[in-house]
PDB file of C-alpha atoms in Angstrom:
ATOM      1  CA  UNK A 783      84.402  69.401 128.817  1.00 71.00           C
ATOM      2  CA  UNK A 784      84.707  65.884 127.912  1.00 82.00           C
ATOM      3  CA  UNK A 785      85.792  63.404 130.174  1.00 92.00           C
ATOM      4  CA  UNK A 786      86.272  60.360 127.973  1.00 95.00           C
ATOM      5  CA  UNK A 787      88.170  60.960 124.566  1.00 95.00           C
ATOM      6  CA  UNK A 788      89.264  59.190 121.928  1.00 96.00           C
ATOM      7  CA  UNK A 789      92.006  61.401 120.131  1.00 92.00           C
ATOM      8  CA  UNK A 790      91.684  58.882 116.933  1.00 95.00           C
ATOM      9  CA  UNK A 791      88.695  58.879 114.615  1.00 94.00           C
ATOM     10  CA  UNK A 792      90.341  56.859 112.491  1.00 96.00           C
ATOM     11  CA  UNK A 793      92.186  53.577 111.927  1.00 97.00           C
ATOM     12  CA  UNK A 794      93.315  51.484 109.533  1.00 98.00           C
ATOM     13  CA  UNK A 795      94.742  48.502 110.026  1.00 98.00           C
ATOM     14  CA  UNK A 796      95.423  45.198 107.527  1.00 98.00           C
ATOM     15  CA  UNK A 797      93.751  42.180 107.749  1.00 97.00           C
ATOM     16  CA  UNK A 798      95.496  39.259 110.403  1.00 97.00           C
ATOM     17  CA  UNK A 799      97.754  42.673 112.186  1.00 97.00           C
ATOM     18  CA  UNK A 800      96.688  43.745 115.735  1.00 98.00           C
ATOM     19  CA  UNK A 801      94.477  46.822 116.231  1.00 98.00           C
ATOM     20  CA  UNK A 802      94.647  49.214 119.116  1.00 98.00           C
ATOM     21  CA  UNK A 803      92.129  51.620 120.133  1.00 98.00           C
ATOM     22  CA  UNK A 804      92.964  54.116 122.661  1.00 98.00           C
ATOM     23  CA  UNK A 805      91.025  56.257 125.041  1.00 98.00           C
ATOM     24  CA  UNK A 806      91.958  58.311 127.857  1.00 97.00           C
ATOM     25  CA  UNK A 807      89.514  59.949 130.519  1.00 97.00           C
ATOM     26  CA  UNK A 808      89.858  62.878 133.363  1.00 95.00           C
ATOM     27  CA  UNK A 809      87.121  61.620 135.946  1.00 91.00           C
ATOM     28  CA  UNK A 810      89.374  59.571 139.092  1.00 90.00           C
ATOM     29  CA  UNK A 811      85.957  58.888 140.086  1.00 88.00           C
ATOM     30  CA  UNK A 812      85.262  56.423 137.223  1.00 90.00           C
ATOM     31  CA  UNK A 813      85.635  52.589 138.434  1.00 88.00           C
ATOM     32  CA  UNK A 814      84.344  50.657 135.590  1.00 92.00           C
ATOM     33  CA  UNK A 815      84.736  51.206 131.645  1.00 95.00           C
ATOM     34  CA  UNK A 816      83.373  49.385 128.576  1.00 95.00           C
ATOM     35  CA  UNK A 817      83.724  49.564 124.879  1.00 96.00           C
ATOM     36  CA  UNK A 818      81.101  49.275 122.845  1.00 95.00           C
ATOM     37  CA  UNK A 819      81.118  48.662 118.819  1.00 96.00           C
ATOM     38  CA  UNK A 820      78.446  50.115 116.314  1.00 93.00           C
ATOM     39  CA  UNK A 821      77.914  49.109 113.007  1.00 92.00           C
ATOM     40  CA  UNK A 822      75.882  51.411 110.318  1.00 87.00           C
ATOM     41  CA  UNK A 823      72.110  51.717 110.664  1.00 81.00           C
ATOM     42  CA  UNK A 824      72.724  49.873 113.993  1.00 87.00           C
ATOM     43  CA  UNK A 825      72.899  50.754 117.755  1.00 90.00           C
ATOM     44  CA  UNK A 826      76.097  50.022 119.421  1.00 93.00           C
ATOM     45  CA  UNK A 827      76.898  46.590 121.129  1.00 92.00           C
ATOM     46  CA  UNK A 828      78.094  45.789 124.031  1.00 92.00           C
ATOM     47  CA  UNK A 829      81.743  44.085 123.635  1.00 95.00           C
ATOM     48  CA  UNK A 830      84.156  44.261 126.652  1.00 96.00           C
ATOM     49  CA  UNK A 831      84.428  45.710 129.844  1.00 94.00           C
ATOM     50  CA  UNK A 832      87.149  45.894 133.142  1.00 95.00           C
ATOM     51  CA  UNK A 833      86.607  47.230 136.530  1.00 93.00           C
ATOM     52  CA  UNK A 834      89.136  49.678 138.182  1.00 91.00           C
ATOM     53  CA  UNK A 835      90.453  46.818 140.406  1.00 92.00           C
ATOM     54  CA  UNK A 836      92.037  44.835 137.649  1.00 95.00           C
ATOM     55  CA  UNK A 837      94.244  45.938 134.511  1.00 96.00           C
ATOM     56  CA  UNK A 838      93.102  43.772 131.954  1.00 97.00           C
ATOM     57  CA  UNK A 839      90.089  41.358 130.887  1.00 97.00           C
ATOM     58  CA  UNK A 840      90.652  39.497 128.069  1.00 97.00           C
ATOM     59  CA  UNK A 841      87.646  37.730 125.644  1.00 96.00           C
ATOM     60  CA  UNK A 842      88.799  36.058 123.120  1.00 97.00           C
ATOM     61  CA  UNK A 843      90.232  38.294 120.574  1.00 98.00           C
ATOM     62  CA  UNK A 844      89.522  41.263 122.115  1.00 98.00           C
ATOM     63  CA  UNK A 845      91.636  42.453 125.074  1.00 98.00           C
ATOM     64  CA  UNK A 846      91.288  45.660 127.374  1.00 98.00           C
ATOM     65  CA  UNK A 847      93.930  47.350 129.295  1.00 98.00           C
ATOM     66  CA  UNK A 848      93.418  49.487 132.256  1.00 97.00           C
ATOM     67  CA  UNK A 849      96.014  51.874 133.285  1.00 97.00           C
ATOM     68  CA  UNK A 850      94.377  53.760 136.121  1.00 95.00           C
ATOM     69  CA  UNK A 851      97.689  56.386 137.361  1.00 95.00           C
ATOM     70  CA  UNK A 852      97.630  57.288 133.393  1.00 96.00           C
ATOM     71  CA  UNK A 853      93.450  57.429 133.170  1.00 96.00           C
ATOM     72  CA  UNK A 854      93.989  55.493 129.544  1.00 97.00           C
ATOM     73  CA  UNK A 855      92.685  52.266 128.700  1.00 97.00           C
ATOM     74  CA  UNK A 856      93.024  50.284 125.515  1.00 98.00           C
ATOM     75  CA  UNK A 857      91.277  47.895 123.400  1.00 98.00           C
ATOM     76  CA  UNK A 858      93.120  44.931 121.448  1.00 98.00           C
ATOM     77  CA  UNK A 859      91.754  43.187 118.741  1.00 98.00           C
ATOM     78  CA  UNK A 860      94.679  40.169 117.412  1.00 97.00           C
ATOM     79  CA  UNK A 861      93.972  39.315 115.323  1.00 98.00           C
ATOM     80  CA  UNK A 862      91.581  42.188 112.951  1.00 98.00           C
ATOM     81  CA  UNK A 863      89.347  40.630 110.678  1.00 98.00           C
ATOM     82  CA  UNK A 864      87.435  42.666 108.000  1.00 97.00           C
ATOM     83  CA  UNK A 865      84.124  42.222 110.052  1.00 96.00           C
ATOM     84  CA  UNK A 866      85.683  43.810 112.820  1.00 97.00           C
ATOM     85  CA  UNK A 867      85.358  46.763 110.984  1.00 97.00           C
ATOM     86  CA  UNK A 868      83.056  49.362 112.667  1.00 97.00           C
ATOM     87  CA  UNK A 869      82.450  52.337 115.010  1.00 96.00           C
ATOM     88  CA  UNK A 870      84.187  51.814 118.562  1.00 97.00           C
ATOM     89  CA  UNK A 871      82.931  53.706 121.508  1.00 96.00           C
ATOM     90  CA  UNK A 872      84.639  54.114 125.076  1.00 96.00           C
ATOM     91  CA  UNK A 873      82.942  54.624 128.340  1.00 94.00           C
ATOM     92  CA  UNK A 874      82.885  54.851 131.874  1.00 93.00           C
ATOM     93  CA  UNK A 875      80.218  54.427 134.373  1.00 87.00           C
ATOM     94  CA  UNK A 876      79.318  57.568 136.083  1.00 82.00           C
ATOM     95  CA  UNK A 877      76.344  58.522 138.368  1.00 75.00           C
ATOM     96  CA  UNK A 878      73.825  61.249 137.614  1.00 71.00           C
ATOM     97  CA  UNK A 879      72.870  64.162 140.114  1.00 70.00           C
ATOM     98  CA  UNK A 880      69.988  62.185 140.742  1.00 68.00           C
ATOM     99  CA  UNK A 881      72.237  58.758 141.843  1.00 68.00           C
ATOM    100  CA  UNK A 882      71.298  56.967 139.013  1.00 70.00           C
ATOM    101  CA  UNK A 883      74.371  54.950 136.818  1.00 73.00           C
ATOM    102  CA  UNK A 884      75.013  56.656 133.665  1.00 82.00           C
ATOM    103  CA  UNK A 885      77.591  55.880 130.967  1.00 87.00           C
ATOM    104  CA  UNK A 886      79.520  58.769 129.451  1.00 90.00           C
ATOM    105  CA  UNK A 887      81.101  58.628 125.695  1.00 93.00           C
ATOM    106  CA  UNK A 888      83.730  58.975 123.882  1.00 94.00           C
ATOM    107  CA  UNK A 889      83.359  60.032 120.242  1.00 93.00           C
ATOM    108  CA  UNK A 890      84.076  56.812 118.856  1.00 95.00           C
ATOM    109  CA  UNK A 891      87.183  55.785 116.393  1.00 97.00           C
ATOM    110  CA  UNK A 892      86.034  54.705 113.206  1.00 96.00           C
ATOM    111  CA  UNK A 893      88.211  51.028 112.533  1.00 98.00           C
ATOM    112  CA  UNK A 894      88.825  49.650 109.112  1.00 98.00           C
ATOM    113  CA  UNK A 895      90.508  46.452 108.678  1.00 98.00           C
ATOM    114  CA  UNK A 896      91.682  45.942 105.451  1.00 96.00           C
ATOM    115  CA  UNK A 897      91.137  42.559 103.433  1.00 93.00           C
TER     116      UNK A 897
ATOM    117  CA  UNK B 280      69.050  42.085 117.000  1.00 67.00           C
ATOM    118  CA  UNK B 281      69.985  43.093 120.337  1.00 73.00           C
ATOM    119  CA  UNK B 282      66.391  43.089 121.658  1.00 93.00           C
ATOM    120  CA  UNK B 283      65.493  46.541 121.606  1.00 96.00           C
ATOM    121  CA  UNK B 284      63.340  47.967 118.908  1.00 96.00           C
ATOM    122  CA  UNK B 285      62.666  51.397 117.766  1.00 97.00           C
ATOM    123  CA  UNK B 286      60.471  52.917 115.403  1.00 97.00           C
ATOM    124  CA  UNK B 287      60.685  54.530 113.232  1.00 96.00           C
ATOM    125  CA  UNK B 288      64.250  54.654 111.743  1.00 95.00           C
ATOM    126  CA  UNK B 289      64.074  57.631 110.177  1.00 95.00           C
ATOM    127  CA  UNK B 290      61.793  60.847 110.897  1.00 96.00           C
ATOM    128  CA  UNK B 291      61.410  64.158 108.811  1.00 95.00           C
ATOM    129  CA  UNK B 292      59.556  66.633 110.772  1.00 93.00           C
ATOM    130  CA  UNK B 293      59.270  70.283 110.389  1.00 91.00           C
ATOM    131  CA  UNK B 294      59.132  72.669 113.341  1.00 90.00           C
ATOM    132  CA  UNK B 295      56.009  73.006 114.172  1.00 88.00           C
ATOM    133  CA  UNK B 296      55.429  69.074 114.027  1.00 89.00           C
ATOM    134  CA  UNK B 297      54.059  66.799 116.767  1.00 94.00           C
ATOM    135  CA  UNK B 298      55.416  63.394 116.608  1.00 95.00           C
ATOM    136  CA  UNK B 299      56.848  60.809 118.636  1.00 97.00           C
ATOM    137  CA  UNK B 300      59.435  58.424 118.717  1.00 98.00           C
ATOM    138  CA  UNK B 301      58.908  55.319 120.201  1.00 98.00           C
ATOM    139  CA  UNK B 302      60.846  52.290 121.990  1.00 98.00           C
ATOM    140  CA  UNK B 303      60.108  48.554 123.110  1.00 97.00           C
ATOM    141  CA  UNK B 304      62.262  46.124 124.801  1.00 97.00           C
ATOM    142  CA  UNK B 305      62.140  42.197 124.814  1.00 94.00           C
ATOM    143  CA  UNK B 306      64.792  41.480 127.428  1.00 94.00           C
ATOM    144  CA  UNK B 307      62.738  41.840 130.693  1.00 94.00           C
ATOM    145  CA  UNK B 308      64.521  44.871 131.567  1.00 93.00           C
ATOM    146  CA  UNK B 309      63.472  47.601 134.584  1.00 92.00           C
ATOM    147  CA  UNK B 310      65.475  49.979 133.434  1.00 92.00           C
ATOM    148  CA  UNK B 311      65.584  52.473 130.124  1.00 94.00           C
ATOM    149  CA  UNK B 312      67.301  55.328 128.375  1.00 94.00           C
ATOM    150  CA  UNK B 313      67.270  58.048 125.851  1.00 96.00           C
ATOM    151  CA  UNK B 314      70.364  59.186 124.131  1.00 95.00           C
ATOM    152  CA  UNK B 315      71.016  61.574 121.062  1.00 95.00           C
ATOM    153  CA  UNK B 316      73.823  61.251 119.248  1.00 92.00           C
ATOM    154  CA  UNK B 317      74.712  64.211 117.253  1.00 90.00           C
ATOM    155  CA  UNK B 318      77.138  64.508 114.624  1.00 84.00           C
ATOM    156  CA  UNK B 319      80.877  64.199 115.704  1.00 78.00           C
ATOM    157  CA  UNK B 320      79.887  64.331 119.340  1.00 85.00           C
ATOM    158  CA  UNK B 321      79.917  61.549 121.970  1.00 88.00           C
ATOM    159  CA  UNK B 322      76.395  59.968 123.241  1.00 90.00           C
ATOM    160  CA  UNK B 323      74.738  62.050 125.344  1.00 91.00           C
ATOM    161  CA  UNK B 324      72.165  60.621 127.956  1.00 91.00           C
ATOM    162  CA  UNK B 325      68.890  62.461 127.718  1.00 94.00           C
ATOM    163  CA  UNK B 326      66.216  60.553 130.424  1.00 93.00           C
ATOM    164  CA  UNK B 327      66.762  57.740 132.494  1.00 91.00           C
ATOM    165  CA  UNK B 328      63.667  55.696 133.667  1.00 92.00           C
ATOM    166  CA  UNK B 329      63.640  52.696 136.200  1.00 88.00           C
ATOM    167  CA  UNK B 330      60.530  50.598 136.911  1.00 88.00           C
ATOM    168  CA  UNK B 331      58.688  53.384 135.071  1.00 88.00           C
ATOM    169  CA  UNK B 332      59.871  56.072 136.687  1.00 88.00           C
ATOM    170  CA  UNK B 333      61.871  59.077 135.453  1.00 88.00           C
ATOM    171  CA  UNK B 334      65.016  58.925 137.612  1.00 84.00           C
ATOM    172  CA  UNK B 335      66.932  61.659 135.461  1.00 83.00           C
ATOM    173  CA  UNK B 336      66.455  63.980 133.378  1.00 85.00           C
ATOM    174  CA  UNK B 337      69.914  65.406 132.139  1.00 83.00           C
ATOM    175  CA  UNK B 338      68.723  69.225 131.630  1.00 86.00           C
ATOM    176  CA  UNK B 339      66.807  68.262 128.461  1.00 93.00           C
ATOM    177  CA  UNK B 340      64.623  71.284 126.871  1.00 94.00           C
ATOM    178  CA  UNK B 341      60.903  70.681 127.410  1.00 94.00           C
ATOM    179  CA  UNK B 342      59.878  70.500 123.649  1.00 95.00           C
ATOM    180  CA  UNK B 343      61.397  66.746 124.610  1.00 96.00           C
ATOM    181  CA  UNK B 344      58.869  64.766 126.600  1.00 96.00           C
ATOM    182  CA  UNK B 345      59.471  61.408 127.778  1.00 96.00           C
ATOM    183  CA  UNK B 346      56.804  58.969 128.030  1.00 96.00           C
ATOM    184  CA  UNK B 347      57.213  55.429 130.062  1.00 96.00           C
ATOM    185  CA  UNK B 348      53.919  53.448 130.522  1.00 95.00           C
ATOM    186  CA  UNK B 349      55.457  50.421 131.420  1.00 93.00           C
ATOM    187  CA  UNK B 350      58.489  48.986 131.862  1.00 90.00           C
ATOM    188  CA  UNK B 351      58.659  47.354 128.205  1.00 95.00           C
ATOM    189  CA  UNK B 352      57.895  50.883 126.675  1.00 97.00           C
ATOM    190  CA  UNK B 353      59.733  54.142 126.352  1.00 97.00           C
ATOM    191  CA  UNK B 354      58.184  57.157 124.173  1.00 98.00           C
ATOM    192  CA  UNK B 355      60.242  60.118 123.414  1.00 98.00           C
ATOM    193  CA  UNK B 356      57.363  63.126 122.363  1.00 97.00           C
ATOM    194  CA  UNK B 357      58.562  65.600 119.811  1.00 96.00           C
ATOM    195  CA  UNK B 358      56.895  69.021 119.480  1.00 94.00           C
ATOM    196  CA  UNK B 359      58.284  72.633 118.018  1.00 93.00           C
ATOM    197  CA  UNK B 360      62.127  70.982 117.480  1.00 94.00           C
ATOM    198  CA  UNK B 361      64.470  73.201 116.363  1.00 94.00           C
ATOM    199  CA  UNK B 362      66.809  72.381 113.227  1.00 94.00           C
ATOM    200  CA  UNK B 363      70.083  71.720 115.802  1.00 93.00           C
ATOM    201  CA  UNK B 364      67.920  68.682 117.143  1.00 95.00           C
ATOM    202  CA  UNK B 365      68.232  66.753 114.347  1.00 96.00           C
ATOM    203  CA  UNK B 366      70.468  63.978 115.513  1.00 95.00           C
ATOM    204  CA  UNK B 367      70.463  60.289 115.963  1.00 95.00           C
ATOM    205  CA  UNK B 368      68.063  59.003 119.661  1.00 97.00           C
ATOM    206  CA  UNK B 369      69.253  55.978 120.714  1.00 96.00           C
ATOM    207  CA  UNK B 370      66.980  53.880 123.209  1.00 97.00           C
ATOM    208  CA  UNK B 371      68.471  51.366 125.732  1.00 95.00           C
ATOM    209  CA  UNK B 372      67.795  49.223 128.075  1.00 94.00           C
ATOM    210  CA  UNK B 373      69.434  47.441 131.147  1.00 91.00           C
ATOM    211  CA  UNK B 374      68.397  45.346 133.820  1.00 88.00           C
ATOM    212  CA  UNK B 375      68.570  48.107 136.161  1.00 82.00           C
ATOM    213  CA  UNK B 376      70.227  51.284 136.826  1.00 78.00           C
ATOM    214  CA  UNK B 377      73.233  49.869 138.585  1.00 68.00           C
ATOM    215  CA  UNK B 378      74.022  47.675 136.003  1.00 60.00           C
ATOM    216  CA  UNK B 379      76.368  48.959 133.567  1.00 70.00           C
ATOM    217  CA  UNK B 380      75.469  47.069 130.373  1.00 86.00           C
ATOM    218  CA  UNK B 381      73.384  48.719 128.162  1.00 90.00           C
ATOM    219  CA  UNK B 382      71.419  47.147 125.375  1.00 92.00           C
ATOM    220  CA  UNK B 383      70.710  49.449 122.756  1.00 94.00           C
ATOM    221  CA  UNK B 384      68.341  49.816 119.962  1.00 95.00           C
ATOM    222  CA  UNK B 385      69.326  50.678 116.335  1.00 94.00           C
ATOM    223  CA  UNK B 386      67.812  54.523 116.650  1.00 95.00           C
ATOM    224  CA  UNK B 387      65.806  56.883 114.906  1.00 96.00           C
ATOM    225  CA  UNK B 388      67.541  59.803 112.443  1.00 95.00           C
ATOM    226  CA  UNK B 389      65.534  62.659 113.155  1.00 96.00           C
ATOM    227  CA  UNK B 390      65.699  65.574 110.433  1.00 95.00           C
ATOM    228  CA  UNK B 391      63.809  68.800 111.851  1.00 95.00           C
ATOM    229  CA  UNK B 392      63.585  70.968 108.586  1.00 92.00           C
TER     230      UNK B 392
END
């Protein structure tokens, strides 16, 4: 069963407009997320992240909401710009059986931003 | 160029093949991972090492060997794959396994024919 989704594969958005990427997740447990942004024939990036203690962290153009009593955070980009167009990947920190930190996926929302 | 190098990009191996895939990191990291990344599902982690040592290994079948000789290093050994283990492996690295940032290499797309 997965415990981080993200319900959109898609999105299109125009160039300059704002772009929200949603994911939601079932574990309580989790305390810190991050979303991470792949481009073709490339591993994914690092881009933002926000602890369970705070509701947003913002980074320039990209902005993450927390809302913890809803398990669903969100990632703002304002404004899009075509390069911003990639793979986008939730996740949460989890720990293994074995105590070590692991990060569990979501499937990833596919972002175009049109010119 | 994130630091983390893998070779090689793209692997076409039949079943009875032996071959491995292999990773190197340039960021001074103690800590490494596996993933594969299969088609329309999420990452999933496959081996966790931390100053060499396997700290997990996420109920992976044993035709996948891991291989860690040093912290810089991370080998993922291939033998009799099956055709559903064709997928993308994704190799990362972090400074250790508490920290949650993951650097992570561009992967290899493995075809088992």
């Amino acid at each position: 069963d997965q415990q981080v989704k993200q319900n959109s594969p898609s999105l299109s958005v125009q160039e300059g407009r704002i772009s929200i990427l949603n994911c939601d997740y079932t574990n309580s447990m989790f305390d810190y997320f991050l979303w991470y942004k792949k481009y073709p024939a490339e591993g994914p990036t690092f881009l933002i992240s926000i602890s369970s203690i705070k509701d947003k962290n913002e980074d320039g153009r990209f902005t993450v909401f927390l809302n913890k009593s809803a398990k669903h955070l969100s990632l703002h980009i304002v404004p899009s710009q075509p390069g911003d167009s990639a793979v986008y990947f939730c996740a949460a920190s989890d720990f293994t059986q074995g105590g070590s930190e692991k990060l569990v996926f979501g499937k990833g929302t596919k972002l175009t931003v049109n010119p | 160029e994130t630091g983390v190098t893998q070779t090689p990009r793209h692997l076409v191996m039949g079943m009875t093949n032996k071959k491995s895939l292999k990773c190197e990191q340039h960021l001074g990291h103690n800590a490494m991972y596996w993933y594969k990344q299969s088609a329309k599902k999420p990452l999933e982690l496959m081996f966790v090492y931390n100053f060499k040592e396997q700290t997990e290994n996420n109920s992976v079948p044993s035709r996948f060997s891991p291989e860690c000789p040093n912290s810089s290093h991370l080998f993922l050994h291939l033998h009799t794959l099956q055709p559903e283990d064709s997928a993308l492996y994704l190799c990362a690295s972090s400074r250790g396994v508490g920290s949650e940032e993951q650097y992570f290499g561009p992967g290899t797309r493995l075809t088992v024919t």
